[in-house]
Amino acid sequence: MGSKWTKTKALLKYKALRRYIPKTKPMTKNTLSTMLNHYKVVYIKPNVGTYGGGVMKVEHKSGSLPYVYQNGLKIRRFASKDKLYADLSKIKGKRPYLVQKGIDLRTWNGRIFDLRVMVQRSPSAKWKTTGIIGRAANPRKVVTNYHNGGSLVSFENLLAPYTTKLERLKLERKLRYLGIYVAKRMVRNFPGIRSIGLDIGLDKKLHPWIIEVNTRPDPYIFRKLADKRIYAKVIRYHRFNNR
């Protein structure tokens, strides 16, 4: 199921998950304007797409050209929201887009990062969080995806500047539980899924935000981790679920 909006609506049905989901709406001129006024920073992205393709950061700043967006390495500025939206409309064409509240993400070496939480059905038909890996954005881009120039970094290295070992362990347990909880709710709405990849952003208080849920997550990124046992488990489950 490729629709990001369909998956977001499915998760919003569960009260316990709403505090982890950034405000997200189908993008129109009105929803972009309203959310930009409220949050000052939003991200827009295709409703269907992979690897961070088409994701743009949109900001309302001060100055004579206060409306700004970044698309890949290109940054453009505008005097009005009308001119901003007109230019964005040329890029998106007829494709449906979403607009999402921008999270003030934690950084690693000056680069924003998020986490991929891998959750898979085990051979005993139980949901298991099999791996967590960090993704640090290219310094000049706004997306963290490895296939879009991001770097893969261990959870421990990313969180070391902000947490004690005990705090990291507590956060890791929380993310593992959250992954399983989401997977169990997703399968109720989309029977047949056998793995999910949660893209989790951490704000300045280390509160986790579910930026996106992938139902065909790439298992091979975990081979970059030093602990090869994690990759071995992820691949074993992946092969079992794709027999």
CSV table of C-alpha atoms in Angstrom, one decimal:
chain,number,residue,atom,x,y,z
A,1,MET,CA,0.0,0.0,0.0
A,2,GLY,CA,1.7,3.1,-1.3
A,3,SER,CA,-0.5,5.9,0.0
A,4,LYS,CA,1.1,7.7,2.9
A,5,TRP,CA,-2.2,9.4,3.7
A,6,THR,CA,-4.1,6.1,3.9
A,7,LYS,CA,-1.5,4.8,6.4
A,8,THR,CA,-1.5,8.0,8.4
A,9,LYS,CA,-5.3,7.9,8.7
A,10,ALA,CA,-5.2,4.3,9.8
A,11,LEU,CA,-2.8,5.1,12.7
A,12,LEU,CA,-4.8,8.2,13.8
A,13,LYS,CA,-7.7,5.9,14.7
A,14,TYR,CA,-5.7,4.8,17.7
A,15,LYS,CA,-5.7,7.4,20.5
A,16,ALA,CA,-2.5,6.0,22.1
A,17,LEU,CA,-0.6,6.8,18.8
A,18,ARG,CA,-1.8,10.3,18.1
A,19,ARG,CA,0.8,12.0,20.3
A,20,TYR,CA,3.5,10.4,18.1
A,21,ILE,CA,2.1,11.6,14.8
A,22,PRO,CA,3.0,15.0,13.5
A,23,LYS,CA,0.0,17.0,12.1
A,24,THR,CA,-0.4,15.9,8.5
A,25,LYS,CA,-2.9,16.9,5.9
A,26,PRO,CA,-3.5,16.5,2.1
A,27,MET,CA,-1.8,19.5,0.6
A,28,THR,CA,-3.9,22.2,-0.8
A,29,LYS,CA,-3.2,25.9,-1.1
A,30,ASN,CA,-5.3,26.4,2.1
A,31,THR,CA,-3.7,23.6,4.2
A,32,LEU,CA,-0.2,24.7,3.2
A,33,SER,CA,-1.0,28.3,4.1
A,34,THR,CA,-2.7,27.4,7.4
A,35,MET,CA,0.0,25.0,8.6
A,36,LEU,CA,2.8,27.3,7.5
A,37,ASN,CA,1.3,30.2,9.5
A,38,HIS,CA,1.0,27.9,12.6
A,39,TYR,CA,4.2,25.9,12.5
A,40,LYS,CA,6.5,28.2,10.4
A,41,VAL,CA,8.3,25.0,9.1
A,42,VAL,CA,6.5,22.2,7.3
A,43,TYR,CA,7.5,19.4,5.0
A,44,ILE,CA,5.6,18.5,1.8
A,45,LYS,CA,6.0,15.1,0.2
A,46,PRO,CA,4.3,13.0,-2.5
A,47,ASN,CA,1.5,10.8,-1.2
A,48,VAL,CA,3.2,7.9,-3.0
A,49,GLY,CA,6.9,7.7,-3.3
A,50,THR,CA,10.1,6.2,-1.9
A,51,TYR,CA,13.6,7.1,-0.8
A,52,GLY,CA,12.7,10.7,0.1
A,53,GLY,CA,12.1,11.6,-3.5
A,54,GLY,CA,10.1,14.8,-3.9
A,55,VAL,CA,10.2,15.7,-0.2
A,56,MET,CA,10.7,19.5,0.3
A,57,LYS,CA,11.1,21.7,3.3
A,58,VAL,CA,9.0,24.9,3.3
A,59,GLU,CA,9.5,27.8,5.8
A,60,HIS,CA,8.0,31.1,6.7
A,61,LYS,CA,10.8,33.4,7.8
A,62,SER,CA,11.2,37.2,8.1
A,63,GLY,CA,12.5,39.6,5.5
A,64,SER,CA,11.4,40.8,2.1
A,65,LEU,CA,11.3,37.2,0.7
A,66,PRO,CA,9.9,35.3,3.7
A,67,TYR,CA,8.6,32.2,2.0
A,68,VAL,CA,11.3,29.6,1.3
A,69,TYR,CA,11.4,26.1,0.1
A,70,GLN,CA,14.3,23.6,-0.4
A,71,ASN,CA,14.0,20.9,-3.0
A,72,GLY,CA,17.1,18.7,-3.1
A,73,LEU,CA,20.0,21.2,-3.3
A,74,LYS,CA,17.8,24.0,-4.7
A,75,ILE,CA,16.5,26.8,-2.5
A,76,ARG,CA,14.0,29.3,-3.7
A,77,ARG,CA,12.5,32.4,-1.9
A,78,PHE,CA,9.3,34.3,-2.5
A,79,ALA,CA,7.6,37.5,-1.4
A,80,SER,CA,4.2,35.9,-1.1
A,81,LYS,CA,2.5,32.6,-0.4
A,82,ASP,CA,0.7,32.8,-3.7
A,83,LYS,CA,4.0,32.9,-5.6
A,84,LEU,CA,5.4,30.1,-3.4
A,85,TYR,CA,2.4,27.8,-4.0
A,86,ALA,CA,2.4,28.6,-7.7
A,87,ASP,CA,6.0,27.4,-8.0
A,88,LEU,CA,5.4,24.3,-5.8
A,89,SER,CA,2.4,23.5,-8.0
A,90,LYS,CA,4.7,23.3,-11.1
A,91,ILE,CA,6.9,20.8,-9.3
A,92,LYS,CA,4.2,18.5,-8.0
A,93,GLY,CA,2.0,18.7,-11.1
A,94,LYS,CA,-1.1,16.6,-10.7
A,95,ARG,CA,0.5,14.3,-8.1
A,96,PRO,CA,-1.3,14.4,-4.7
A,97,TYR,CA,1.0,15.7,-1.9
A,98,LEU,CA,0.9,15.9,1.9
A,99,VAL,CA,1.9,18.7,4.2
A,100,GLN,CA,3.3,17.7,7.5
A,101,LYS,CA,4.4,19.7,10.6
A,102,GLY,CA,8.1,20.2,10.7
A,103,ILE,CA,9.8,18.6,13.7
A,104,ASP,CA,12.9,20.4,15.1
A,105,LEU,CA,15.1,17.3,14.8
A,106,ARG,CA,18.1,16.4,16.8
A,107,THR,CA,21.4,16.7,15.0
A,108,TRP,CA,24.6,14.6,14.7
A,109,ASN,CA,27.7,16.5,13.6
A,110,GLY,CA,25.5,19.3,12.5
A,111,ARG,CA,23.3,17.0,10.4
A,112,ILE,CA,19.7,16.3,11.1
A,113,PHE,CA,18.9,12.6,11.7
A,114,ASP,CA,16.1,10.2,12.2
A,115,LEU,CA,15.8,6.5,13.0
A,116,ARG,CA,14.5,3.5,11.1
A,117,VAL,CA,12.8,1.1,13.4
A,118,MET,CA,12.5,-2.3,11.7
A,119,VAL,CA,9.6,-4.5,12.8
A,120,GLN,CA,9.0,-8.0,11.3
A,121,ARG,CA,6.9,-11.1,11.7
A,122,SER,CA,8.9,-13.8,13.2
A,123,PRO,CA,8.8,-17.5,12.1
A,124,SER,CA,6.5,-18.0,15.1
A,125,ALA,CA,4.1,-15.4,13.7
A,126,LYS,CA,4.9,-12.8,16.4
A,127,TRP,CA,5.9,-9.2,15.7
A,128,LYS,CA,9.4,-8.4,16.7
A,129,THR,CA,11.5,-5.2,16.5
A,130,THR,CA,14.6,-6.6,14.9
A,131,GLY,CA,16.7,-3.5,14.4
A,132,ILE,CA,17.1,0.2,14.9
A,133,ILE,CA,19.5,2.3,12.7
A,134,GLY,CA,20.1,6.0,12.4
A,135,ARG,CA,20.1,8.0,9.2
A,136,ALA,CA,21.9,11.3,9.1
A,137,ALA,CA,21.1,13.7,6.3
A,138,ASN,CA,23.5,15.0,3.7
A,139,PRO,CA,24.6,18.3,5.2
A,140,ARG,CA,23.1,20.2,2.2
A,141,LYS,CA,19.8,18.3,2.0
A,142,VAL,CA,16.6,18.1,4.1
A,143,VAL,CA,16.0,14.3,3.8
A,144,THR,CA,17.8,11.6,5.7
A,145,ASN,CA,17.3,8.7,3.4
A,146,TYR,CA,20.4,6.6,2.7
A,147,HIS,CA,19.3,6.3,-1.0
A,148,ASN,CA,19.2,10.1,-1.2
A,149,GLY,CA,22.7,10.8,0.1
A,150,GLY,CA,22.2,10.2,3.9
A,151,SER,CA,24.6,8.3,6.1
A,152,LEU,CA,23.8,5.2,8.2
A,153,VAL,CA,24.9,5.6,11.8
A,154,SER,CA,24.3,3.4,14.9
A,155,PHE,CA,21.6,4.4,17.4
A,156,GLU,CA,24.3,4.5,20.1
A,157,ASN,CA,26.5,7.0,18.3
A,158,LEU,CA,23.7,9.3,17.4
A,159,LEU,CA,22.3,9.5,20.9
A,160,ALA,CA,25.6,9.5,22.9
A,161,PRO,CA,25.9,13.3,22.9
A,162,TYR,CA,22.4,13.7,24.4
A,163,THR,CA,21.9,10.7,26.8
A,164,THR,CA,23.5,8.5,29.4
A,165,LYS,CA,23.7,4.8,28.7
A,166,LEU,CA,20.7,4.1,30.9
A,167,GLU,CA,18.7,6.8,29.1
A,168,ARG,CA,19.6,5.3,25.7
A,169,LEU,CA,18.4,1.9,26.9
A,170,LYS,CA,15.1,3.3,28.1
A,171,LEU,CA,14.6,5.1,24.8
A,172,GLU,CA,15.5,2.0,22.8
A,173,ARG,CA,13.0,-0.1,24.8
A,174,LYS,CA,10.3,2.6,24.1
A,175,LEU,CA,11.0,2.6,20.4
A,176,ARG,CA,11.0,-1.2,20.2
A,177,TYR,CA,7.6,-1.3,22.0
A,178,LEU,CA,6.2,1.5,19.8
A,179,GLY,CA,7.3,-0.4,16.7
A,180,ILE,CA,5.5,-3.5,17.7
A,181,TYR,CA,2.4,-1.6,18.8
A,182,VAL,CA,2.2,0.2,15.4
A,183,ALA,CA,2.8,-3.1,13.5
A,184,LYS,CA,-0.1,-4.8,15.3
A,185,ARG,CA,-2.4,-1.9,14.5
A,186,MET,CA,-1.2,-1.7,10.9
A,187,VAL,CA,-2.0,-5.3,10.2
A,188,ARG,CA,-5.5,-4.8,11.4
A,189,ASN,CA,-6.0,-2.3,8.7
A,190,PHE,CA,-3.8,-3.9,6.0
A,191,PRO,CA,-3.9,-7.7,6.4
A,192,GLY,CA,-1.0,-9.4,4.9
A,193,ILE,CA,1.8,-7.1,5.8
A,194,ARG,CA,4.8,-8.9,7.2
A,195,SER,CA,7.2,-6.1,8.0
A,196,ILE,CA,7.2,-2.3,8.6
A,197,GLY,CA,9.9,0.3,8.9
A,198,LEU,CA,9.0,3.3,11.1
A,199,ASP,CA,10.8,6.5,10.3
A,200,ILE,CA,11.1,8.1,13.7
A,201,GLY,CA,12.2,11.7,14.3
A,202,LEU,CA,13.4,12.8,17.8
A,203,ASP,CA,12.7,16.4,18.9
A,204,LYS,CA,14.8,18.4,21.3
A,205,LYS,CA,13.1,16.6,24.2
A,206,LEU,CA,13.8,13.2,22.6
A,207,HIS,CA,10.1,12.7,22.0
A,208,PRO,CA,9.6,10.3,19.2
A,209,TRP,CA,7.6,11.3,16.1
A,210,ILE,CA,6.4,8.9,13.5
A,211,ILE,CA,7.3,10.7,10.3
A,212,GLU,CA,6.3,7.8,8.1
A,213,VAL,CA,5.5,4.1,8.1
A,214,ASN,CA,7.0,2.0,5.3
A,215,THR,CA,5.4,-1.3,4.4
A,216,ARG,CA,8.2,-2.5,2.2
A,217,PRO,CA,11.3,-1.4,4.2
A,218,ASP,CA,14.8,-2.0,2.9
A,219,PRO,CA,16.4,-4.7,5.1
A,220,TYR,CA,19.8,-4.3,3.6
A,221,ILE,CA,20.6,-1.0,5.2
A,222,PHE,CA,21.2,-3.0,8.5
A,223,ARG,CA,24.4,-4.6,7.0
A,224,LYS,CA,26.1,-1.2,7.7
A,225,LEU,CA,25.9,-1.8,11.5
A,226,ALA,CA,29.0,-3.1,13.3
A,227,ASP,CA,26.8,-5.7,15.1
A,228,LYS,CA,26.3,-8.2,12.3
A,229,ARG,CA,23.9,-10.2,14.5
A,230,ILE,CA,21.2,-7.6,13.9
A,231,TYR,CA,21.6,-7.8,10.1
A,232,ALA,CA,21.6,-11.6,10.2
A,233,LYS,CA,18.3,-11.6,12.1
A,234,VAL,CA,16.7,-8.9,9.9
A,235,ILE,CA,17.6,-10.9,6.7
A,236,ARG,CA,16.5,-14.2,8.2
A,237,TYR,CA,13.1,-12.8,9.0
A,238,HIS,CA,13.0,-11.1,5.6
A,239,ARG,CA,13.7,-14.3,3.7
A,240,PHE,CA,11.2,-16.2,5.8
A,241,ASN,CA,8.5,-13.7,5.1
A,242,ASN,CA,9.2,-13.5,1.4
A,243,ARG,CA,9.3,-17.3,0.7
